[in-house]
Amino acid sequence: MSAPVIDPVRPAAPDTPAGRTSKAQRTTPARFDTALGWNDRPGLAWALRILLCLIALAVFAAPFLTIFSGAFTTNPSGSSLSFLPHDSTLLNFRVAGERGIWDYLGNSLVIAGGGLLLQLVVCTLAAYALARHRFRGQALIMMLFMMTLMLPEEVIAIPLSLVLGDVPVVHLDLKGTVWGVILPLGAWGFSVMMLTEFMRDIPAEIEEAARLDGVGELRMLWQIILPLCRPALGVAGVLGFIMIWDQYLLPLIASKDPTDYTVTVALSILRTDPEVGSGVVLAGAVIALIPSLIVYLLLQRSLVTGIAAGATKG
Amino acid sequence: MTATVPAPGAREGTGRRAFDKKAVVPWLFLAPGLLLALVFKFWPMAKGIWLSFFDVRPFLGDKWTGLENYSRVLTDHRFQDAIGHTLILGIGQSVGAILLGFALALLLEGQARSLKFLRTAVFLPAVTATAVVGELWRLMYYPTSDGLLNSGLHFFGVGTVQFLDNPGIALYSTMVMGIWIWAPYNMVIFLAGLAGVDRSLYEAAAMDGVSLWQRLRFVTLPAIRPALMIVLTLATIRGLRVFTEVYVLTGGGPAGSTDVWMTRAYTLGFSRNDIGGASAASVVLLCVTLLLTVLVNHLRKRGEAR
């Protein structure tokens, strides 16, 4: 398994700076750039492509506008739910606030922050051992981490909820605490494998030179290996955040009562509350959406690279 | 793999002790990860397998019942229905998301700035939490004539559709939402595959005067075969253990018409407190997932060998 870090955005051909050079100067015509041979000259195919792009935009992105417009509309139901708000209001957010949405968001942020930190530390340490050391049982350990991917929360939900209520040996009850969500997220096989492959590609000479200078294991990882891993850490970070933010079943089974819910799980409380309308639910959805939106827009390059490359390991 | 780790016992005098220290170091680094995986992944898995053979009674003590839980789950008609729903949902969703993801990749492939913007926007569903997506679609599926999708259907002269309340339709409504979530995800993988296609092949194909369809079929498709296999593997496993999508959109209803294997197991375990039965259901799912993963990997290896 080599590390196929493929950037899906092919680097621009050197002969087409920003695609503005005249067609005559290109060595390969535009129609050889894409599988379908799209032409960048206005014409029938060009118009068709624009039309299809607009449809794709309407199908996949426009619904997000309805979340925002609905959240700012007093009482959206059915027809008043449209792409643009009619009467802007913050009432929905105030009602959602009264139902404790900010506390839920607080839970989510603590879990996402703590979970991500733990995940990055744990997975980096494991990856360092797997990539830069040789020891007996290495292949077996690698397989164990790979197997964690095959045991998602869905499959082990029922026994996991028992374990969270009474952790073996130490007999702690993690239910109702953020640790009940954070700790199970720590060992994520995906991050371990991605970081391992990245660290393996770091030349051994760098490590040997540092060893001659008497650098110990921890300093080696912290000062030599990690700075070289920044791109991979970015990928692990953004994918980890999206994965943690998307958790649904885990916060559900790790909670003791509804105040322990994360903001995404709490949306169902708002929905089943007969006293609040769909506008409040949408306000909650906006609040649950914005952190992942920010992370995505800031770090989308890492995210896309990670999915394209890491997908090979599932 | 780094083959240049200094040989154990490089310094002769302290050979034995240096070797021991060297051998311990990697395990210290692995310890936190292994501990967490053990406690929160493998121990629950073992416990689940163990409990699946018991009638779990919280205060009376568990009673060994052998395979009774399994036979009860596998003969329960609601679980049998759930198998059908899981298969329909999994296959429909996977096929739909793969076809649509491929179409999107073909449409949005290219270097222009506007295309990058479009890809960013289209990818939004894949990064949004499933619970948020569920709320969004519940409102889009609003069952009155002025609901967003229903008013659109009215424009084309179709009557009001009870997307989530009609047992005959609800499963397909869930499927559409699943396709909507996963098509952009697949698109990114396909785009990576398409970027790796040798452009000179397109030029050569043009010189041979092949049609667009032939070019897609004989140049593009073989080149993105690995990407296709990845997408297929991911989709299969995802389809089997689908839970959140169904749980947030329909909760299994109406009348169990969207109940999939995992929502069924969840209801059994948490609402009816039948821990043994729910564990048995989870173990069945685990076995099928493992079997399928091995099978797909086998096919993949054979495909690569050819």
PDB file of C-alpha atoms in Angstrom, chain A residues 6-12 27-28 31-38 49 52-53 56-57 59-61 63-64 66-67 77-79 81-82 118 122 125-126 128-136 138 141 144-145 147-164 167-168 174 183-184 186-187 200 204 208 217-218 221 242 245-246 248-249 252-253 264 267-268 271 278 281-282 285 288-289 292-293 296-297 300 303-304 307-308 311-312 314, chain B residues 1-6 22-23 25-27 29-30 32-34 36-37 39-45 47-48 51 100 104 106-111 115-133 135-136 138-140 142 144 146-148 179-181 183-185 188-189 191-192 194-196 199 202-203 206 212 215-216 220 230 234 237 241 243-244 247-249 262 265-266 269-270 275 278-279 282-283 285-286 289-290 293 300:
ATOM      1  CA  ILE A   6      -3.846  12.288  -5.214  1.00  0.00           C
ATOM      2  CA  ASP A   7      -4.987  15.829  -5.497  1.00  0.00           C
ATOM      3  CA  PRO A   8      -8.118  15.556  -7.594  1.00  0.00           C
ATOM      4  CA  VAL A   9      -7.471  19.061  -8.824  1.00  0.00           C
ATOM      5  CA  ARG A  10      -4.850  18.401 -11.450  1.00  0.00           C
ATOM      6  CA  PRO A  11      -2.156  21.062 -11.470  1.00  0.00           C
ATOM      7  CA  ALA A  12      -2.805  23.510 -14.250  1.00  0.00           C
ATOM      8  CA  THR A  27      -0.296  22.304 -27.039  1.00  0.00           C
ATOM      9  CA  THR A  28      -3.334  20.202 -26.200  1.00  0.00           C
ATOM     10  CA  ARG A  31     -11.295  19.006 -25.147  1.00  0.00           C
ATOM     11  CA  PHE A  32      -8.553  16.594 -24.106  1.00  0.00           C
ATOM     12  CA  ASP A  33      -8.526  17.925 -20.534  1.00  0.00           C
ATOM     13  CA  THR A  34     -11.643  16.145 -19.363  1.00  0.00           C
ATOM     14  CA  ALA A  35     -13.132  12.718 -19.838  1.00  0.00           C
ATOM     15  CA  LEU A  36     -16.206  14.103 -21.535  1.00  0.00           C
ATOM     16  CA  GLY A  37     -14.129  16.480 -23.658  1.00  0.00           C
ATOM     17  CA  TRP A  38     -15.885  19.630 -22.517  1.00  0.00           C
ATOM     18  CA  ARG A  49     -22.879  22.147 -19.349  1.00  0.00           C
ATOM     19  CA  LEU A  52     -26.417  20.961 -15.883  1.00  0.00           C
ATOM     20  CA  CYS A  53     -24.128  22.786 -13.476  1.00  0.00           C
ATOM     21  CA  ALA A  56     -26.417  20.343  -9.729  1.00  0.00           C
ATOM     22  CA  LEU A  57     -26.068  23.536  -7.734  1.00  0.00           C
ATOM     23  CA  VAL A  59     -30.019  20.087  -6.067  1.00  0.00           C
ATOM     24  CA  PHE A  60     -26.989  19.890  -3.799  1.00  0.00           C
ATOM     25  CA  ALA A  61     -26.411  23.412  -2.491  1.00  0.00           C
ATOM     26  CA  PRO A  63     -31.367  23.192   0.081  1.00  0.00           C
ATOM     27  CA  PHE A  64     -28.844  24.681   2.500  1.00  0.00           C
ATOM     28  CA  THR A  66     -33.671  26.862   2.873  1.00  0.00           C
ATOM     29  CA  ILE A  67     -32.178  25.981   6.266  1.00  0.00           C
ATOM     30  CA  SER A  77     -44.295  25.794   7.272  1.00  0.00           C
ATOM     31  CA  GLY A  78     -44.823  24.499   3.826  1.00  0.00           C
ATOM     32  CA  SER A  79     -45.071  27.318   1.369  1.00  0.00           C
ATOM     33  CA  LEU A  81     -40.358  27.705   3.392  1.00  0.00           C
ATOM     34  CA  SER A  82     -38.576  29.109   0.437  1.00  0.00           C
ATOM     35  CA  LEU A 118      -7.135  12.863  22.046  1.00  0.00           C
ATOM     36  CA  VAL A 122      -3.203   8.754  20.343  1.00  0.00           C
ATOM     37  CA  LEU A 125       1.887   8.067  18.908  1.00  0.00           C
ATOM     38  CA  ALA A 126       0.689   4.757  17.481  1.00  0.00           C
ATOM     39  CA  TYR A 128       5.136   6.766  15.088  1.00  0.00           C
ATOM     40  CA  ALA A 129       5.695   3.338  16.599  1.00  0.00           C
ATOM     41  CA  LEU A 130       4.314   1.568  13.548  1.00  0.00           C
ATOM     42  CA  ALA A 131       6.193   3.652  11.013  1.00  0.00           C
ATOM     43  CA  ARG A 132       9.570   4.292  12.601  1.00  0.00           C
ATOM     44  CA  HIS A 133      10.181   1.178  14.676  1.00  0.00           C
ATOM     45  CA  ARG A 134      10.416  -2.484  13.953  1.00  0.00           C
ATOM     46  CA  PHE A 135       9.114  -4.873  16.523  1.00  0.00           C
ATOM     47  CA  ARG A 136       7.579  -8.278  16.795  1.00  0.00           C
ATOM     48  CA  GLN A 138       3.855  -5.260  14.000  1.00  0.00           C
ATOM     49  CA  ILE A 141      -1.068  -4.520  15.554  1.00  0.00           C
ATOM     50  CA  LEU A 144      -5.992  -4.623  14.912  1.00  0.00           C
ATOM     51  CA  PHE A 145      -6.146  -0.924  14.108  1.00  0.00           C
ATOM     52  CA  MET A 147     -10.238  -3.833  12.417  1.00  0.00           C
ATOM     53  CA  THR A 148     -11.408  -0.911  14.552  1.00  0.00           C
ATOM     54  CA  LEU A 149     -12.745   0.501  11.299  1.00  0.00           C
ATOM     55  CA  MET A 150     -14.945  -2.539  10.898  1.00  0.00           C
ATOM     56  CA  LEU A 151     -16.406  -2.045  14.372  1.00  0.00           C
ATOM     57  CA  PRO A 152     -18.240   1.246  14.059  1.00  0.00           C
ATOM     58  CA  GLU A 153     -20.483   2.384  16.903  1.00  0.00           C
ATOM     59  CA  GLU A 154     -23.531   1.011  15.107  1.00  0.00           C
ATOM     60  CA  VAL A 155     -22.347  -2.581  15.257  1.00  0.00           C
ATOM     61  CA  ILE A 156     -21.193  -2.571  18.879  1.00  0.00           C
ATOM     62  CA  ALA A 157     -23.724  -0.047  20.201  1.00  0.00           C
ATOM     63  CA  ILE A 158     -25.487  -2.322  22.653  1.00  0.00           C
ATOM     64  CA  PRO A 159     -22.482  -3.856  24.451  1.00  0.00           C
ATOM     65  CA  LEU A 160     -20.663  -0.511  24.208  1.00  0.00           C
ATOM     66  CA  SER A 161     -23.436   1.182  26.153  1.00  0.00           C
ATOM     67  CA  LEU A 162     -22.984  -1.461  28.863  1.00  0.00           C
ATOM     68  CA  VAL A 163     -19.221  -0.919  28.873  1.00  0.00           C
ATOM     69  CA  LEU A 164     -19.674   2.849  29.131  1.00  0.00           C
ATOM     70  CA  VAL A 167     -15.746   0.301  32.370  1.00  0.00           C
ATOM     71  CA  PRO A 168     -13.949  -3.015  32.927  1.00  0.00           C
ATOM     72  CA  LEU A 174     -18.713   7.229  32.008  1.00  0.00           C
ATOM     73  CA  LEU A 183     -12.685   8.078  24.864  1.00  0.00           C
ATOM     74  CA  PRO A 184     -14.301   5.689  22.343  1.00  0.00           C
ATOM     75  CA  GLY A 186      -9.582   8.034  20.566  1.00  0.00           C
ATOM     76  CA  ALA A 187      -8.310   5.088  18.555  1.00  0.00           C
ATOM     77  CA  ARG A 200       7.105   5.912   6.529  1.00  0.00           C
ATOM     78  CA  ALA A 204      15.659   7.521   7.323  1.00  0.00           C
ATOM     79  CA  GLU A 208      19.761   8.828  11.763  1.00  0.00           C
ATOM     80  CA  GLU A 217      12.313   9.212  21.180  1.00  0.00           C
ATOM     81  CA  LEU A 218       9.878  11.900  22.303  1.00  0.00           C
ATOM     82  CA  LEU A 221       8.676  12.598  17.291  1.00  0.00           C
ATOM     83  CA  ILE A 242     -16.143  15.884  10.455  1.00  0.00           C
ATOM     84  CA  TRP A 245     -19.310  16.070  14.518  1.00  0.00           C
ATOM     85  CA  ASP A 246     -21.328  13.490  12.600  1.00  0.00           C
ATOM     86  CA  TYR A 248     -25.094  10.357  16.462  1.00  0.00           C
ATOM     87  CA  LEU A 249     -25.456   6.978  18.096  1.00  0.00           C
ATOM     88  CA  LEU A 252     -27.051   8.995  22.317  1.00  0.00           C
ATOM     89  CA  ILE A 253     -25.940   5.842  24.144  1.00  0.00           C
ATOM     90  CA  THR A 264     -26.926  17.219  16.466  1.00  0.00           C
ATOM     91  CA  LEU A 267     -32.294  18.486  17.110  1.00  0.00           C
ATOM     92  CA  SER A 268     -34.676  15.594  17.643  1.00  0.00           C
ATOM     93  CA  ARG A 271     -38.453  18.531  16.538  1.00  0.00           C
ATOM     94  CA  SER A 278     -40.069  24.132  12.341  1.00  0.00           C
ATOM     95  CA  VAL A 281     -35.705  23.319  14.516  1.00  0.00           C
ATOM     96  CA  LEU A 282     -34.044  25.018  11.563  1.00  0.00           C
ATOM     97  CA  ALA A 285     -29.895  23.023  12.451  1.00  0.00           C
ATOM     98  CA  ALA A 288     -25.302  22.569  14.349  1.00  0.00           C
ATOM     99  CA  LEU A 289     -24.244  23.259  10.775  1.00  0.00           C
ATOM    100  CA  SER A 292     -18.637  22.020  10.361  1.00  0.00           C
ATOM    101  CA  LEU A 293     -19.194  24.600   7.619  1.00  0.00           C
ATOM    102  CA  TYR A 296     -14.903  22.619   5.750  1.00  0.00           C
ATOM    103  CA  LEU A 297     -14.469  25.968   4.040  1.00  0.00           C
ATOM    104  CA  GLN A 300     -11.374  21.840   2.290  1.00  0.00           C
ATOM    105  CA  LEU A 303     -10.395  17.224   3.368  1.00  0.00           C
ATOM    106  CA  VAL A 304     -10.641  16.517  -0.332  1.00  0.00           C
ATOM    107  CA  ILE A 307     -10.934  11.462   1.063  1.00  0.00           C
ATOM    108  CA  ALA A 308      -9.312  10.849  -2.293  1.00  0.00           C
ATOM    109  CA  ALA A 311     -10.557   6.189   0.736  1.00  0.00           C
ATOM    110  CA  THR A 312      -8.307   3.388  -0.429  1.00  0.00           C
ATOM    111  CA  GLY A 314     -11.920   2.650   3.827  1.00  0.00           C
TER     112      GLY A 314
ATOM    113  CA  MET B   1       8.992   0.424   5.973  1.00  0.00           C
ATOM    114  CA  THR B   2      12.146   1.845   7.528  1.00  0.00           C
ATOM    115  CA  ALA B   3      14.770  -0.832   7.404  1.00  0.00           C
ATOM    116  CA  THR B   4      17.400   1.289   9.071  1.00  0.00           C
ATOM    117  CA  VAL B   5      16.590   0.966  12.736  1.00  0.00           C
ATOM    118  CA  PRO B   6      19.963   0.440  14.441  1.00  0.00           C
ATOM    119  CA  LYS B  22      14.627  -0.848  22.432  1.00  0.00           C
ATOM    120  CA  ALA B  23      11.951  -3.509  22.419  1.00  0.00           C
ATOM    121  CA  VAL B  25       9.821   1.726  23.290  1.00  0.00           C
ATOM    122  CA  PRO B  26       7.353   1.075  20.449  1.00  0.00           C
ATOM    123  CA  TRP B  27       4.920  -0.535  22.873  1.00  0.00           C
ATOM    124  CA  PHE B  29       3.916   4.611  22.010  1.00  0.00           C
ATOM    125  CA  LEU B  30       1.260   2.087  21.057  1.00  0.00           C
ATOM    126  CA  PRO B  32      -2.744   4.539  24.601  1.00  0.00           C
ATOM    127  CA  GLY B  33      -4.175   3.561  21.224  1.00  0.00           C
ATOM    128  CA  LEU B  34      -4.243  -0.151  22.000  1.00  0.00           C
ATOM    129  CA  LEU B  36      -8.599   2.620  23.987  1.00  0.00           C
ATOM    130  CA  ALA B  37      -9.227   0.213  21.124  1.00  0.00           C
ATOM    131  CA  VAL B  39     -11.678  -1.151  26.029  1.00  0.00           C
ATOM    132  CA  PHE B  40     -14.047   0.597  23.642  1.00  0.00           C
ATOM    133  CA  LYS B  41     -13.935  -1.579  20.512  1.00  0.00           C
ATOM    134  CA  PHE B  42     -12.723  -5.124  21.085  1.00  0.00           C
ATOM    135  CA  TRP B  43     -14.025  -5.658  24.578  1.00  0.00           C
ATOM    136  CA  PRO B  44     -17.561  -4.542  23.587  1.00  0.00           C
ATOM    137  CA  MET B  45     -17.329  -6.778  20.529  1.00  0.00           C
ATOM    138  CA  LYS B  47     -19.021  -8.880  25.196  1.00  0.00           C
ATOM    139  CA  GLY B  48     -21.615  -8.603  22.438  1.00  0.00           C
ATOM    140  CA  LEU B  51     -24.194 -11.835  25.516  1.00  0.00           C
ATOM    141  CA  LEU B 100     -24.840  10.246  -9.790  1.00  0.00           C
ATOM    142  CA  LEU B 104     -21.141  14.815 -11.228  1.00  0.00           C
ATOM    143  CA  LEU B 106     -17.714  14.041 -15.361  1.00  0.00           C
ATOM    144  CA  LEU B 107     -19.663  17.288 -15.273  1.00  0.00           C
ATOM    145  CA  LEU B 108     -17.443  19.147 -12.832  1.00  0.00           C
ATOM    146  CA  GLU B 109     -14.039  17.914 -13.989  1.00  0.00           C
ATOM    147  CA  GLY B 110     -11.736  20.730 -15.041  1.00  0.00           C
ATOM    148  CA  GLN B 111      -9.442  23.524 -14.015  1.00  0.00           C
ATOM    149  CA  LEU B 115     -15.688  24.623 -11.473  1.00  0.00           C
ATOM    150  CA  LYS B 116     -13.726  24.646  -8.225  1.00  0.00           C
ATOM    151  CA  PHE B 117     -16.420  26.790  -6.678  1.00  0.00           C
ATOM    152  CA  LEU B 118     -19.096  24.415  -7.965  1.00  0.00           C
ATOM    153  CA  ARG B 119     -17.283  21.388  -6.546  1.00  0.00           C
ATOM    154  CA  THR B 120     -17.032  23.091  -3.167  1.00  0.00           C
ATOM    155  CA  ALA B 121     -20.750  23.831  -3.142  1.00  0.00           C
ATOM    156  CA  VAL B 122     -21.833  20.424  -4.398  1.00  0.00           C
ATOM    157  CA  PHE B 123     -19.722  18.660  -1.765  1.00  0.00           C
ATOM    158  CA  LEU B 124     -21.599  20.326   1.111  1.00  0.00           C
ATOM    159  CA  PRO B 125     -24.007  17.421   1.789  1.00  0.00           C
ATOM    160  CA  ALA B 126     -21.104  15.067   2.427  1.00  0.00           C
ATOM    161  CA  VAL B 127     -19.603  17.174   5.229  1.00  0.00           C
ATOM    162  CA  THR B 128     -22.863  18.080   6.919  1.00  0.00           C
ATOM    163  CA  ALA B 129     -23.830  16.048   9.975  1.00  0.00           C
ATOM    164  CA  THR B 130     -26.420  13.419   9.075  1.00  0.00           C
ATOM    165  CA  ALA B 131     -28.785  14.695  11.757  1.00  0.00           C
ATOM    166  CA  VAL B 132     -28.819  18.143  10.152  1.00  0.00           C
ATOM    167  CA  VAL B 133     -29.385  16.632   6.727  1.00  0.00           C
ATOM    168  CA  GLU B 135     -34.002  17.737   9.523  1.00  0.00           C
ATOM    169  CA  LEU B 136     -33.487  19.473   6.205  1.00  0.00           C
ATOM    170  CA  ARG B 138     -37.958  16.290   6.679  1.00  0.00           C
ATOM    171  CA  LEU B 139     -38.877  19.836   5.776  1.00  0.00           C
ATOM    172  CA  MET B 140     -38.296  19.366   2.078  1.00  0.00           C
ATOM    173  CA  TYR B 142     -43.243  18.343   4.080  1.00  0.00           C
ATOM    174  CA  THR B 144     -48.785  19.269   2.571  1.00  0.00           C
ATOM    175  CA  ASP B 146     -47.239  23.770   0.040  1.00  0.00           C
ATOM    176  CA  GLY B 147     -44.208  21.696   1.094  1.00  0.00           C
ATOM    177  CA  LEU B 148     -41.065  22.487  -0.841  1.00  0.00           C
ATOM    178  CA  ILE B 179     -28.053   9.284  -2.600  1.00  0.00           C
ATOM    179  CA  TRP B 180     -27.989  13.020  -1.988  1.00  0.00           C
ATOM    180  CA  ILE B 181     -25.516  12.569   0.878  1.00  0.00           C
ATOM    181  CA  ALA B 183     -23.107  11.135  -4.424  1.00  0.00           C
ATOM    182  CA  PRO B 184     -20.846  14.154  -3.703  1.00  0.00           C
ATOM    183  CA  TYR B 185     -18.571  11.947  -1.581  1.00  0.00           C
ATOM    184  CA  VAL B 188     -14.481  13.356  -5.000  1.00  0.00           C
ATOM    185  CA  ILE B 189     -13.107   9.825  -5.292  1.00  0.00           C
ATOM    186  CA  LEU B 191     -12.473  13.073  -9.597  1.00  0.00           C
ATOM    187  CA  ALA B 192      -9.238  11.754  -8.123  1.00  0.00           C
ATOM    188  CA  LEU B 194     -10.241  10.989 -13.490  1.00  0.00           C
ATOM    189  CA  ALA B 195      -7.290  13.267 -12.704  1.00  0.00           C
ATOM    190  CA  GLY B 196      -5.012  10.265 -13.039  1.00  0.00           C
ATOM    191  CA  ARG B 199      -4.470  12.855 -21.283  1.00  0.00           C
ATOM    192  CA  TYR B 202      -7.737  11.038 -25.089  1.00  0.00           C
ATOM    193  CA  GLU B 203      -5.716  12.622 -27.846  1.00  0.00           C
ATOM    194  CA  ALA B 206      -9.452  11.375 -30.987  1.00  0.00           C
ATOM    195  CA  LEU B 212     -17.453  10.023 -27.083  1.00  0.00           C
ATOM    196  CA  ARG B 215     -13.848   6.979 -25.355  1.00  0.00           C
ATOM    197  CA  LEU B 216     -15.684   6.813 -22.030  1.00  0.00           C
ATOM    198  CA  THR B 220     -11.884   6.469 -19.053  1.00  0.00           C
ATOM    199  CA  ILE B 230     -13.081   1.698  -3.662  1.00  0.00           C
ATOM    200  CA  LEU B 234     -17.274   1.614   0.897  1.00  0.00           C
ATOM    201  CA  ILE B 237     -20.298  -1.779   3.997  1.00  0.00           C
ATOM    202  CA  ARG B 241     -24.944  -0.817   8.712  1.00  0.00           C
ATOM    203  CA  PHE B 243     -28.608   3.620  10.895  1.00  0.00           C
ATOM    204  CA  THR B 244     -28.455   7.380  11.393  1.00  0.00           C
ATOM    205  CA  TYR B 247     -33.229   6.989  12.467  1.00  0.00           C
ATOM    206  CA  VAL B 248     -33.310  10.755  11.988  1.00  0.00           C
ATOM    207  CA  LEU B 249     -35.584  10.765   8.956  1.00  0.00           C
ATOM    208  CA  MET B 262     -29.639  -1.661  12.790  1.00  0.00           C
ATOM    209  CA  ALA B 265     -31.583  -4.008  16.689  1.00  0.00           C
ATOM    210  CA  TYR B 266     -31.533  -0.613  18.384  1.00  0.00           C
ATOM    211  CA  GLY B 269     -31.941  -3.388  22.702  1.00  0.00           C
ATOM    212  CA  PHE B 270     -32.874   0.031  24.011  1.00  0.00           C
ATOM    213  CA  ILE B 275     -30.013  -7.105  25.226  1.00  0.00           C
ATOM    214  CA  ALA B 278     -30.055  -7.154  20.098  1.00  0.00           C
ATOM    215  CA  SER B 279     -26.541  -8.532  20.610  1.00  0.00           C
ATOM    216  CA  SER B 282     -25.417  -7.111  15.947  1.00  0.00           C
ATOM    217  CA  VAL B 283     -23.241 -10.216  15.724  1.00  0.00           C
ATOM    218  CA  LEU B 285     -24.433  -7.933  11.053  1.00  0.00           C
ATOM    219  CA  LEU B 286     -20.783  -8.073  12.085  1.00  0.00           C
ATOM    220  CA  THR B 289     -19.852  -7.235   7.160  1.00  0.00           C
ATOM    221  CA  LEU B 290     -16.647  -9.221   7.721  1.00  0.00           C
ATOM    222  CA  THR B 293     -15.215  -7.177   3.247  1.00  0.00           C
ATOM    223  CA  ARG B 300     -10.308  -6.554  -5.790  1.00  0.00           C
TER     224      ARG B 300
END
